[in-house]
Coordinates of C-alpha atoms and ligand atoms in Angstrom, one line a residue:
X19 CA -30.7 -32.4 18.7
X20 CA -29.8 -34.4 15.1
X21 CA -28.6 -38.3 16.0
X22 CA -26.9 -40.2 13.9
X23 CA -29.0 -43.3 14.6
X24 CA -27.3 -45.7 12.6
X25 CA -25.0 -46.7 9.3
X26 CA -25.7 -48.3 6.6
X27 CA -22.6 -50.0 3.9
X28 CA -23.6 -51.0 0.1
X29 CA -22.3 -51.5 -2.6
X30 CA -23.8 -49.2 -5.9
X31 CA -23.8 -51.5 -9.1
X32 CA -25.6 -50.1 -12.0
X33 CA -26.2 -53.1 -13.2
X34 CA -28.8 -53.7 -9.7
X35 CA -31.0 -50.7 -10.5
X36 CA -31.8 -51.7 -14.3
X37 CA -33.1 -55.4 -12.4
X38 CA -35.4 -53.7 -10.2
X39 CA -36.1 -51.3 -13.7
X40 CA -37.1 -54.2 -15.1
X41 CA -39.0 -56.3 -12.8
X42 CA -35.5 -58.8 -13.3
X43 CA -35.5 -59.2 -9.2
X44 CA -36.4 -62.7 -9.1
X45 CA -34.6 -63.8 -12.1
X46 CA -31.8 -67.0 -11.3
X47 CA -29.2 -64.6 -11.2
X48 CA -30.5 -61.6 -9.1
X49 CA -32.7 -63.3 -6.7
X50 CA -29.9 -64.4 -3.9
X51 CA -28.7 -60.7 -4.3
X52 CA -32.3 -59.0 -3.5
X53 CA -32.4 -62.0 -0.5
X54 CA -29.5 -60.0 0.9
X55 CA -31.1 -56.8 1.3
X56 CA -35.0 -58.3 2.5
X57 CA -34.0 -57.6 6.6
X58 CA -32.7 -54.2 5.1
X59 CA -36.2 -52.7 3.6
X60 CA -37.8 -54.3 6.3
X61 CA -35.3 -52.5 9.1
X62 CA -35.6 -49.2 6.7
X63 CA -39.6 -49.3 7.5
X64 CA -39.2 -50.1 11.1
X65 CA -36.1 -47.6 11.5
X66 CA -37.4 -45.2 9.8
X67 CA -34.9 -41.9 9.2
X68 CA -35.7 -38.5 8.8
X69 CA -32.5 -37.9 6.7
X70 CA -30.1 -40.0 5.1
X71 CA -26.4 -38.5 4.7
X72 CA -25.6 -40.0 1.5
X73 CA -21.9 -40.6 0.9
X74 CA -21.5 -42.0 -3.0
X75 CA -19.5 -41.0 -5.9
X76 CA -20.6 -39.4 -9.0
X77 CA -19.4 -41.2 -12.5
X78 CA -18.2 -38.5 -14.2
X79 CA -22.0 -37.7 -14.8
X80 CA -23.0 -34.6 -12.9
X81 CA -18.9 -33.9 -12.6
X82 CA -16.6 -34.5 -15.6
X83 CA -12.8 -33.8 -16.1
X84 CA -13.8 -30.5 -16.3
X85 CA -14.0 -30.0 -12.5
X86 CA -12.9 -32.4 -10.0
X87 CA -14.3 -31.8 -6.3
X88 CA -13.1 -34.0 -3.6
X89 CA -15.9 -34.0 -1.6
X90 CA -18.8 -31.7 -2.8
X91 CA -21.9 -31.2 -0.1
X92 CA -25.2 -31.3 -1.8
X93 CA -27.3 -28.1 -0.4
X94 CA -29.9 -27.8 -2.6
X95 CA -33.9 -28.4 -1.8
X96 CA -34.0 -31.2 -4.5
X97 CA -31.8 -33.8 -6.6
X98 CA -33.0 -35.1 -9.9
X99 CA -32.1 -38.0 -11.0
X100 CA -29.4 -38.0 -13.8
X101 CA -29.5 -39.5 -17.2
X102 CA -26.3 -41.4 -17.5
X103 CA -26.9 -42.8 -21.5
X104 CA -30.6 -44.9 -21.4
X105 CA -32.7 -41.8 -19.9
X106 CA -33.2 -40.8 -16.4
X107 CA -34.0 -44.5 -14.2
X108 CA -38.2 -44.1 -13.2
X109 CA -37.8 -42.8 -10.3
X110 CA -38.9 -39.8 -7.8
X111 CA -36.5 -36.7 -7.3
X112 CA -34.5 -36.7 -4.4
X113 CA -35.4 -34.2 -1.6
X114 CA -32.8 -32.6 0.4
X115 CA -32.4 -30.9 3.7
X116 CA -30.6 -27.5 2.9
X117 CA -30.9 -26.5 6.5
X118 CA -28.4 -29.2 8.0
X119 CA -27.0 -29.5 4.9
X120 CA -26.2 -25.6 5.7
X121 CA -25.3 -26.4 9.4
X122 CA -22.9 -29.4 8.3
X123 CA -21.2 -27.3 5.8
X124 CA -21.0 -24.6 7.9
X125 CA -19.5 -26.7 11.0
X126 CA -17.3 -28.9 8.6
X127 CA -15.6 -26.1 7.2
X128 CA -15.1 -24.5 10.4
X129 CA -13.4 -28.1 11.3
X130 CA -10.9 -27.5 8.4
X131 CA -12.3 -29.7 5.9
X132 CA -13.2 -27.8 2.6
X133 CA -16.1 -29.0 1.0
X134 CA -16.6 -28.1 -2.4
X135 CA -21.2 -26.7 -2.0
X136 CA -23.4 -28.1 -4.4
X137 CA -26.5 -25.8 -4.8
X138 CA -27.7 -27.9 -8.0
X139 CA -26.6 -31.8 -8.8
X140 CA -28.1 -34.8 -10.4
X141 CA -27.8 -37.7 -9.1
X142 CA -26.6 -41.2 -10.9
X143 CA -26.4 -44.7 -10.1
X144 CA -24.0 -44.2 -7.1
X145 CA -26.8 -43.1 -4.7
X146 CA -29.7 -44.5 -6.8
X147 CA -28.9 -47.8 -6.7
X148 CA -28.5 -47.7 -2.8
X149 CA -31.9 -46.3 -2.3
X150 CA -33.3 -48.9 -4.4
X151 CA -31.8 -51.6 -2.4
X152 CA -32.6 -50.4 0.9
X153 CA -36.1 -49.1 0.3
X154 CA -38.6 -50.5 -2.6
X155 CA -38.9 -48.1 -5.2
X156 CA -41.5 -45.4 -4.6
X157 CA -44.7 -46.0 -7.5
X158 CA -43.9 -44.0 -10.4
X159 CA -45.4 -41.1 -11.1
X160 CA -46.3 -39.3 -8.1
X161 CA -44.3 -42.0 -5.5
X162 CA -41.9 -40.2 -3.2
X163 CA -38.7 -41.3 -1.4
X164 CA -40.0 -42.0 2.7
X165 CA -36.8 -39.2 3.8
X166 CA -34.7 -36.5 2.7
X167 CA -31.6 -37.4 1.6
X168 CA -28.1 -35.0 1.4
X169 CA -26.1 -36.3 -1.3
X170 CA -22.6 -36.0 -0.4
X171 CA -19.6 -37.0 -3.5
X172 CA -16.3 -38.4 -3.0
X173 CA -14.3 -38.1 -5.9
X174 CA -12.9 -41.7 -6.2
X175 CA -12.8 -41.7 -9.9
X176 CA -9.5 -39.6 -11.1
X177 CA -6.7 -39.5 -8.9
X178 CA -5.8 -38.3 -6.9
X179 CA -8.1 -39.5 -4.6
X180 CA -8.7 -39.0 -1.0
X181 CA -6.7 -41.6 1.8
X182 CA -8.7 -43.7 3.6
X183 CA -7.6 -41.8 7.0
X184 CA -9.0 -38.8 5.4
X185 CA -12.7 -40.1 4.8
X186 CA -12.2 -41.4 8.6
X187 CA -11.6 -37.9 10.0
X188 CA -14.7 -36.1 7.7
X189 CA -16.6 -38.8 9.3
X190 CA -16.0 -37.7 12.8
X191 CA -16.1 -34.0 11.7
X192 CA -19.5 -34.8 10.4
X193 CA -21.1 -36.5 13.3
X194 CA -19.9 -33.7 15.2
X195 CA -21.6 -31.1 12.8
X196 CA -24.9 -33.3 12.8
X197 CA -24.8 -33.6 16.5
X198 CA -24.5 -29.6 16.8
X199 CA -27.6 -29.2 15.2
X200 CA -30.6 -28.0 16.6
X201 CA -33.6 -29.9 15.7
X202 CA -34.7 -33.5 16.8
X203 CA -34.0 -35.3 13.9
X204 CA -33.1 -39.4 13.0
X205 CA -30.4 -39.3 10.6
X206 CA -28.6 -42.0 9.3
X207 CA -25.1 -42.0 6.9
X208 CA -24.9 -44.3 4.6
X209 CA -21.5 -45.4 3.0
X210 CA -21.8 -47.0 -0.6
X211 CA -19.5 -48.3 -3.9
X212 CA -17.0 -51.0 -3.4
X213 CA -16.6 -53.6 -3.0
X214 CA -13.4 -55.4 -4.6
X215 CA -13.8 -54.3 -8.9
X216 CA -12.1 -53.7 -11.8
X217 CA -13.7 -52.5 -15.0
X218 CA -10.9 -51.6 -17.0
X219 CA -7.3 -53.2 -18.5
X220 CA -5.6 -56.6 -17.7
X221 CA -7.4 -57.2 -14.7
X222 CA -11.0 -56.3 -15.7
X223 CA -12.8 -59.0 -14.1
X224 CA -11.5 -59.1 -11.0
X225 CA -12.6 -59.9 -7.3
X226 CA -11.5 -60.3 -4.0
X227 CA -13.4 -62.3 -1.9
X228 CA -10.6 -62.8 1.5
X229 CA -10.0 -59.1 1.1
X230 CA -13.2 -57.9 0.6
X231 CA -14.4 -60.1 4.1
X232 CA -11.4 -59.4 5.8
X233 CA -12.4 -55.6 4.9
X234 CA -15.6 -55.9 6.2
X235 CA -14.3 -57.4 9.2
X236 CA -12.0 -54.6 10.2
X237 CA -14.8 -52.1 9.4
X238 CA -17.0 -53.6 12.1
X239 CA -13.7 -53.9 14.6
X240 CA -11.6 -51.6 13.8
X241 CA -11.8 -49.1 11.8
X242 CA -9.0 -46.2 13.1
X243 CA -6.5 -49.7 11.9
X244 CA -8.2 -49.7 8.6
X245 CA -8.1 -46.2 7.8
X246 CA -4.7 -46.6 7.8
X247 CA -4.8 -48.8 4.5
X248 CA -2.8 -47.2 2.0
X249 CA -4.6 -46.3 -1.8
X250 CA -2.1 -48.6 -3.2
X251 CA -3.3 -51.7 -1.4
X252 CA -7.1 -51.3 -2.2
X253 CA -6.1 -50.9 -6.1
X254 CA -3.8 -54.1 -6.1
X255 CA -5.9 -56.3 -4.0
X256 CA -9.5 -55.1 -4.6
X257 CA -8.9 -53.4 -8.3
X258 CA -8.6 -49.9 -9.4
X259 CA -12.8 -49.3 -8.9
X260 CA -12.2 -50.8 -5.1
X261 CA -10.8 -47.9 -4.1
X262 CA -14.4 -46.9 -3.6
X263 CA -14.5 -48.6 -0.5
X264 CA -12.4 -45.6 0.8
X265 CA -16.1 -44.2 1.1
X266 CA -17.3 -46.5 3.6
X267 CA -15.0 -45.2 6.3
X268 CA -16.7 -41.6 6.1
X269 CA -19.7 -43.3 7.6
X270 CA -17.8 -45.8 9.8
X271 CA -15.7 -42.4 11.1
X272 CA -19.4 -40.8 12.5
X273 CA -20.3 -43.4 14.6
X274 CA -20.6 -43.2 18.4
X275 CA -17.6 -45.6 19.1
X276 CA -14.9 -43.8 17.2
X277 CA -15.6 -40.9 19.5
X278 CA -15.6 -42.6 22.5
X279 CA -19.0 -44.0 23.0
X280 CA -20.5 -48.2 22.9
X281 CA -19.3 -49.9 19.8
X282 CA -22.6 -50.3 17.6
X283 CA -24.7 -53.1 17.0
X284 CA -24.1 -55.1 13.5
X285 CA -27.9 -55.7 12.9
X286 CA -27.1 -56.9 9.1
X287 CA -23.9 -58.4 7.4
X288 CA -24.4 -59.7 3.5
X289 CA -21.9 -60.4 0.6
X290 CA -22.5 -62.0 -2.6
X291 CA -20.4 -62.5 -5.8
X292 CA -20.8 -61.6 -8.3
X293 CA -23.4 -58.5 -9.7
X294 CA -22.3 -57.7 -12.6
X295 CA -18.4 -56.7 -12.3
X296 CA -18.3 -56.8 -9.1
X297 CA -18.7 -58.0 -5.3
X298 CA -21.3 -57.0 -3.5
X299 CA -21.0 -56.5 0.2
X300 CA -23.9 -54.6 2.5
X301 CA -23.7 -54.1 6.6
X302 CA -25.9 -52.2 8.5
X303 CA -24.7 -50.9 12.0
X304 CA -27.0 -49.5 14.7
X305 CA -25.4 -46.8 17.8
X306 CA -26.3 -47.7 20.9
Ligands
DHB411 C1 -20.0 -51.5 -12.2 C2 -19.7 -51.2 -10.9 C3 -19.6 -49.9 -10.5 O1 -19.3 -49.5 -9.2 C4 -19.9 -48.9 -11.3 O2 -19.9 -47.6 -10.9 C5 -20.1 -49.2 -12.7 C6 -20.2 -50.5 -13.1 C7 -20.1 -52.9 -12.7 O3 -19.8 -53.9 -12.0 O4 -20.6 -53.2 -13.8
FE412 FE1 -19.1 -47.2 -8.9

């Protein structure tokens, strides 16, 4: 059977993939933020999935105002990478796995959550900037990411958005679908955006460090208590783009605990202020 080995939390700032772009890693201001993520390649090589459930959210690049998904399931066989204003970043296409990707829409739906199915998407900085945090980037041309990866899109952008509860249940209806299916394969769900930023109006600028921690904190501990955290707290304390953190609790929702099992094993915790706009938080949580 499919296991969900293990969950990985990041945050997704453009900003991070045009300093690996542009060999900026070691520069004053990036280098403590690359420190961050060192365990994390080395734990990606050692802990090695087969698929990585991808939970990010487009920005209005693949989606516009002209359709809205909540969540949208990518099925396809392959992802390329998006051009969002400066050319597509260097970087390899992104492979899916349509068969679970099939399985989890199939058993996801059938658990009453309805996914919006994605045969074709490209793929911006939300789930780019992840991989090229966790993994160094494949050599261009002819590199290729070391696993499939099933891109799936919380719409966090125009409201309304999902509730935080709600990202918690598709979380358990998803390891439940992955966990149904019949092949031996390592996956791993990965959570990304956040943490505490605000691009826009008054309060462009802002950050949160007590929240963001305190967030963090609860999403180790107790998550089922966080879920609970109303929209209108994450946009008054961690700024209307904070609300991304919403995202993190889809993968905190599939892991073995929430469904009875041992509490996981934090293997990684990182934050760091500031990239760019915004905080940048990372945690990496293992099922026993
Ligand atoms: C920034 C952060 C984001 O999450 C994003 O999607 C775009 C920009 C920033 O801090 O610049
Ligand atoms: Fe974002």
């Amino acid at each position: 059977m499919a296991r969900i080995t293990a969950s990985v939390y990041t945050s997704h700032v453009p900003a991070i993939g045009v300093a690996v772009d542009q060999g900026k890693t070691q520069e004053p201001y990036w280098q403590p933020l690359f420190a961050g993520y060192e365990f994390s390649k080395q734990w990606m090589k050692d802990n090695k999935p087969d698929v990585v459930f991808l939970v990010y959210n487009d920005h209005a690049t693949n989606f516009s105002l002209e359709l809205i998904p909540t969540f949208a399931l990518g099925c396809g066989a392959e992802f390329p990478i998006a051009d969002e204003g400066w050319g597509p970043r260097p970087l390899p296409t992104v492979y899916g796995h349509p068969e679970l990707a099939a399985h989890i829409a199939q058993s996801v739906i059938q658990q009453d959550f309805d996914l919006t199915l994605c045969n074709a998407m490209k793929v911006d900085h939300g789930l780019t900037v992840p991989l090229s945090l966790m993994c160094d980037n494949p050599p261009m041309p002819g590199g290729a990411w070391p696993f499939k990866v099933i891109p799936f899109h919380v719409n966090v952008v125009q409201y309304p958005v999902p509730s935080g509860a709600r990202c918690f249940a598709l979380g358990q209806a998803l390891r439940r679908a992955v966990e149904s299916f019949d092949e031996d394969l390592n996956v791993q769900i990965w959570g990304t955006g956040g943490m505490s930023h605000q691009l826009q109006g008054a309060r462009a600028g802002l950050i949160n460090k007590p929240w963001d921690n305190a967030f963090l904190d609860r999403l180790i501990a107790d998550p089922a208590g966080l879920a609970q955290v109303p929209h209108i707290e994450y946009v008054r304390e961690a700024g209307s783009e904070g609300i991304e953190l919403v995202m993190w609790l889809i993968a905190r929702g599939a892991m073995a605990d929430v469904a009875g099992g041992p509490a996981p094993t934090l293997k990684h915790r990182f934050f760091h202020v500031p990239a760019s706009n915004t905080a940048v938080g990372h945690l990496i949580l293992e099922n026993n």
